[in-house]
JSON list of C-alpha atoms in Angstrom, two decimals:
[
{"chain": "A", "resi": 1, "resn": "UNK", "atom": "CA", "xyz": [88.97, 212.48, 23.88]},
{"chain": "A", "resi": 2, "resn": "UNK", "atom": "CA", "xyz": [86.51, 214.07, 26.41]},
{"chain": "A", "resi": 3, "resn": "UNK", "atom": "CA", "xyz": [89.03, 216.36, 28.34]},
{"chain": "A", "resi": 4, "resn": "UNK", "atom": "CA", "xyz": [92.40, 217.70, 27.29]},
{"chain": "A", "resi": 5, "resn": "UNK", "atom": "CA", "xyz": [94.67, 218.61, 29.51]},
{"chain": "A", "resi": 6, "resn": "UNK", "atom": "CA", "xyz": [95.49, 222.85, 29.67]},
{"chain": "A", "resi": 7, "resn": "UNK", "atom": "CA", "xyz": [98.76, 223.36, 29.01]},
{"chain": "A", "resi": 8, "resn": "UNK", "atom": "CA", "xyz": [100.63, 224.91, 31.42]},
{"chain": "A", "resi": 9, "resn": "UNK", "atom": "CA", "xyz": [102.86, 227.91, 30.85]},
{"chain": "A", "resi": 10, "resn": "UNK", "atom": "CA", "xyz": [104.99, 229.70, 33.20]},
{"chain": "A", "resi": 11, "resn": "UNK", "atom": "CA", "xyz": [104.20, 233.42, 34.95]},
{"chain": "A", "resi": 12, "resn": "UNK", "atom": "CA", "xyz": [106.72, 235.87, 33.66]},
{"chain": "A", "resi": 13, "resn": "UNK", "atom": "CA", "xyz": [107.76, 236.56, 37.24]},
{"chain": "A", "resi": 14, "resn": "UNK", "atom": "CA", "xyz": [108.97, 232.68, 37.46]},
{"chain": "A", "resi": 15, "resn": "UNK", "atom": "CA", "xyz": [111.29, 233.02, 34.07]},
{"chain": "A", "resi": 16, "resn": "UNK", "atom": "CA", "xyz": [112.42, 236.40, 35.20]},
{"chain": "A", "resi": 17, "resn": "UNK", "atom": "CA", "xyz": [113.74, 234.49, 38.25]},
{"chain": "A", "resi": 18, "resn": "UNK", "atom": "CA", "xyz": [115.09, 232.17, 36.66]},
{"chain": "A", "resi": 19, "resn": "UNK", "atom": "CA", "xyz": [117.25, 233.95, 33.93]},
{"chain": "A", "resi": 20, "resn": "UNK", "atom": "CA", "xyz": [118.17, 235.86, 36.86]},
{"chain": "A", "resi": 21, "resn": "UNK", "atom": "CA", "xyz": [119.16, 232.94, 38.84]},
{"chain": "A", "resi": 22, "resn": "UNK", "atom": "CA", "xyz": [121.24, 231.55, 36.19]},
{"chain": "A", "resi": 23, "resn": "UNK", "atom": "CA", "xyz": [123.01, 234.95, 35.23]},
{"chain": "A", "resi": 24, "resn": "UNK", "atom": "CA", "xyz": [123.97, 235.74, 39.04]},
{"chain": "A", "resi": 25, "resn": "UNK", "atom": "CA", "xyz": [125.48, 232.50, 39.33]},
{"chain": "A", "resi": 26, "resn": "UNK", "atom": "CA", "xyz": [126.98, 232.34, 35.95]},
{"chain": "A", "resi": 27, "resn": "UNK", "atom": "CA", "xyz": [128.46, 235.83, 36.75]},
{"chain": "A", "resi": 28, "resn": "UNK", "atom": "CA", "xyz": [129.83, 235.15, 40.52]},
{"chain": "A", "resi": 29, "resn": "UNK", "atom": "CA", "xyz": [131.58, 231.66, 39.36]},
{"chain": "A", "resi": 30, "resn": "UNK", "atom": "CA", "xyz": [132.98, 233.82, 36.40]},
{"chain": "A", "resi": 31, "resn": "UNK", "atom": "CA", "xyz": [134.13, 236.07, 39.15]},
{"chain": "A", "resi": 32, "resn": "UNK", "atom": "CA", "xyz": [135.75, 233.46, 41.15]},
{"chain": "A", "resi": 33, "resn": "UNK", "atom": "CA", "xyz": [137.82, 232.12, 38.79]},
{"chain": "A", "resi": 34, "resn": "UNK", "atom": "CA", "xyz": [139.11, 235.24, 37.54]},
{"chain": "A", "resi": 35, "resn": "UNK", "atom": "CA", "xyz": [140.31, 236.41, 41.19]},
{"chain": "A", "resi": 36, "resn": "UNK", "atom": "CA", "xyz": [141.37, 232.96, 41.81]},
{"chain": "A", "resi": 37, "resn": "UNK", "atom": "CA", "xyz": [145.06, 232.85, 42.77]},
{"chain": "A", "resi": 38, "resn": "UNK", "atom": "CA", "xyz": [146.23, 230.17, 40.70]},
{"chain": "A", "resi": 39, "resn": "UNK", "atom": "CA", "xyz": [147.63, 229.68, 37.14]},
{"chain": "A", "resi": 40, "resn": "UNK", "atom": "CA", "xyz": [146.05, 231.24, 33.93]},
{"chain": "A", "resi": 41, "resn": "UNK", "atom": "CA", "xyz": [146.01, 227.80, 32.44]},
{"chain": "A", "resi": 42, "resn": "UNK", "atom": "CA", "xyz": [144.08, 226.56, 35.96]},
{"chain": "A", "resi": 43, "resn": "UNK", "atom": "CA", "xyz": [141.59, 229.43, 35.31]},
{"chain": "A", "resi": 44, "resn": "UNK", "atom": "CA", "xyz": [140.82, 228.20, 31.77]},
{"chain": "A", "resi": 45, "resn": "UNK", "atom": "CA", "xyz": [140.42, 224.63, 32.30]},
{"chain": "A", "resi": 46, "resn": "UNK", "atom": "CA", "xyz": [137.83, 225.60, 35.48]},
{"chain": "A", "resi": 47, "resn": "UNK", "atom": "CA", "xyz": [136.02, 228.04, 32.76]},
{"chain": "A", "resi": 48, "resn": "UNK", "atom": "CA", "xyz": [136.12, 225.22, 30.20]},
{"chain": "A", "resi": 49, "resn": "UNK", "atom": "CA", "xyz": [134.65, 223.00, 33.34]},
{"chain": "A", "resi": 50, "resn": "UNK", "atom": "CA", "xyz": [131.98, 225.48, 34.09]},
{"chain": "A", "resi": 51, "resn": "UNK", "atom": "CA", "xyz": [130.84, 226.38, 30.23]},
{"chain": "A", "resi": 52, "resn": "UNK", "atom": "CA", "xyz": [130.78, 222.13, 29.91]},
{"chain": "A", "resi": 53, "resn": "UNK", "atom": "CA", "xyz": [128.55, 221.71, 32.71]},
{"chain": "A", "resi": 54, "resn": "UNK", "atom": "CA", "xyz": [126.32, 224.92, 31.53]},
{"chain": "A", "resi": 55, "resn": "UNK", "atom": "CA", "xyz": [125.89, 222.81, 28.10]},
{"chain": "A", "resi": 56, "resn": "UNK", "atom": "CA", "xyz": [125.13, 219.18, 29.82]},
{"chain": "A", "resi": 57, "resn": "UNK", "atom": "CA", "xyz": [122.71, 221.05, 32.47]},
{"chain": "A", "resi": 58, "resn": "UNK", "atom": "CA", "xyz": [120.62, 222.77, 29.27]},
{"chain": "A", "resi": 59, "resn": "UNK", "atom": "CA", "xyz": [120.99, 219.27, 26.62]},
{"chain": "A", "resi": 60, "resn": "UNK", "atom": "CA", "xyz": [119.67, 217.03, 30.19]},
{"chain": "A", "resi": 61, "resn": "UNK", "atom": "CA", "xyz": [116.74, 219.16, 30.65]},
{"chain": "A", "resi": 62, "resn": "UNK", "atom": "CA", "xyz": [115.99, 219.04, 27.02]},
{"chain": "A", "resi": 63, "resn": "UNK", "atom": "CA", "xyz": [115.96, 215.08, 26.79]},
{"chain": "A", "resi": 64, "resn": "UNK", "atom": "CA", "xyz": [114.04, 215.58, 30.32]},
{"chain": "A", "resi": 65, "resn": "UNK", "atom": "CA", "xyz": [111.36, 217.39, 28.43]},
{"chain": "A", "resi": 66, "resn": "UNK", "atom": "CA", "xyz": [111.92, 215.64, 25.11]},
{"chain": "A", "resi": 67, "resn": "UNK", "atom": "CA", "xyz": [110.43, 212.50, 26.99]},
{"chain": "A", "resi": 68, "resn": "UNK", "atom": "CA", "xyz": [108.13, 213.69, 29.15]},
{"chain": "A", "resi": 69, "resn": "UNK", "atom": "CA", "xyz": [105.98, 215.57, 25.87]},
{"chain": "A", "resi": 70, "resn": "UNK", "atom": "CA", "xyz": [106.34, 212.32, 24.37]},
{"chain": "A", "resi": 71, "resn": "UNK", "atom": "CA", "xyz": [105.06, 209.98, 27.11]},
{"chain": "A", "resi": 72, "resn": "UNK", "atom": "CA", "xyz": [102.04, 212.70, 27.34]},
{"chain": "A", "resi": 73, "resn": "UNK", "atom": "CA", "xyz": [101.57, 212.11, 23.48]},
{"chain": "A", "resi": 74, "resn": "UNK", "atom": "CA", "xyz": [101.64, 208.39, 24.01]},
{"chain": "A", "resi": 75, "resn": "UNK", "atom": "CA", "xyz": [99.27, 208.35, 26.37]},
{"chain": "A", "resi": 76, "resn": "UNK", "atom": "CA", "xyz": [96.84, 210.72, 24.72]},
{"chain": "A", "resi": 77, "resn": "UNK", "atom": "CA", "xyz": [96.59, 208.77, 21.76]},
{"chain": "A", "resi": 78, "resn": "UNK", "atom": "CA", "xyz": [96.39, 205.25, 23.92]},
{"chain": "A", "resi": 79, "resn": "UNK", "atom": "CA", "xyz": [93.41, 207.06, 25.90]},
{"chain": "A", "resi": 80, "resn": "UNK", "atom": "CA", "xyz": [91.60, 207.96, 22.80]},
{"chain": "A", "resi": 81, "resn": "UNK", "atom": "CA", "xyz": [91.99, 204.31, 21.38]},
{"chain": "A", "resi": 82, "resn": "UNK", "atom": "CA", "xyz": [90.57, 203.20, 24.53]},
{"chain": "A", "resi": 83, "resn": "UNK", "atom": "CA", "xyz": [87.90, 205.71, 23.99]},
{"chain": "A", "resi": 84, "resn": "UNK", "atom": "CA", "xyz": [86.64, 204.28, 20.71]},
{"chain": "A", "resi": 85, "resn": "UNK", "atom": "CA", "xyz": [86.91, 200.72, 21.51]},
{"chain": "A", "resi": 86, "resn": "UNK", "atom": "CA", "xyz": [84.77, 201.81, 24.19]},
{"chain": "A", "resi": 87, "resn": "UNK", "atom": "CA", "xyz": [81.94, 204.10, 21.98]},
{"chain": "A", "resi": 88, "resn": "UNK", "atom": "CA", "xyz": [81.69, 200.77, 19.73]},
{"chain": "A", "resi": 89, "resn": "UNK", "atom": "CA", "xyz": [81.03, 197.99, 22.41]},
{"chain": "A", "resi": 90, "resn": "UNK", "atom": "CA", "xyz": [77.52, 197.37, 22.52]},
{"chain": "A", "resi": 91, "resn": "UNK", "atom": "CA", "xyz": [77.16, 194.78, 25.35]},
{"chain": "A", "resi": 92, "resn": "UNK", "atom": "CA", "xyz": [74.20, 193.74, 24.28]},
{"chain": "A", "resi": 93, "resn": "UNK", "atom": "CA", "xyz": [74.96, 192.23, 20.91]},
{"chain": "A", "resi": 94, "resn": "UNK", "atom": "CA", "xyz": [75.00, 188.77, 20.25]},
{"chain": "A", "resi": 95, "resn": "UNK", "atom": "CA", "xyz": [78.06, 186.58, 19.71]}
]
């Protein structure tokens, strides 16, 4: 395999933003529930709603991830397959 792709990695300044992202928004729909005028059984289920989605959101961008690093692996080892076939063709030898 003549070139390998760098693997990329995130700046801390774009995971600081996001764990901030997530806790300000995790933290103002906690708010809103809690000063929302409605029954404490109401509140729960829309916490139970929230914490559900949370969970889905991280597990989807898991499988996300799960396939992409696969498909990458896939076509890594397909490329270097292609690569020897390649380095063992001489056209020049007789059938």
């Amino acid at each position: 395999m003549s070139d390998t792709p760098v693997k990329q990695q995130n700046t801390a300044a774009f995971y600081g933003q996001a764990v901030a992202s997530f806790s300000i928004a995790m933290a103002a729909t906690a708010v809103g529930i809690y000063q929302l005028t409605a029954d404490a059984w109401v509140r729960a289920f829309l916490a139970i709603a929230v914490l559900y989605l949370v969970t889905s959101c991280f597990t989807l961008a898991k499988v996300i991830r799960d396939r992409q690093e696969a498909g990458r692996i896939v076509s890594r080892v397909d490329q270097a397959r292609l690569e020897k076939l390649l380095s063992e063709h001489d056209p020049f030898e007789k059938l």
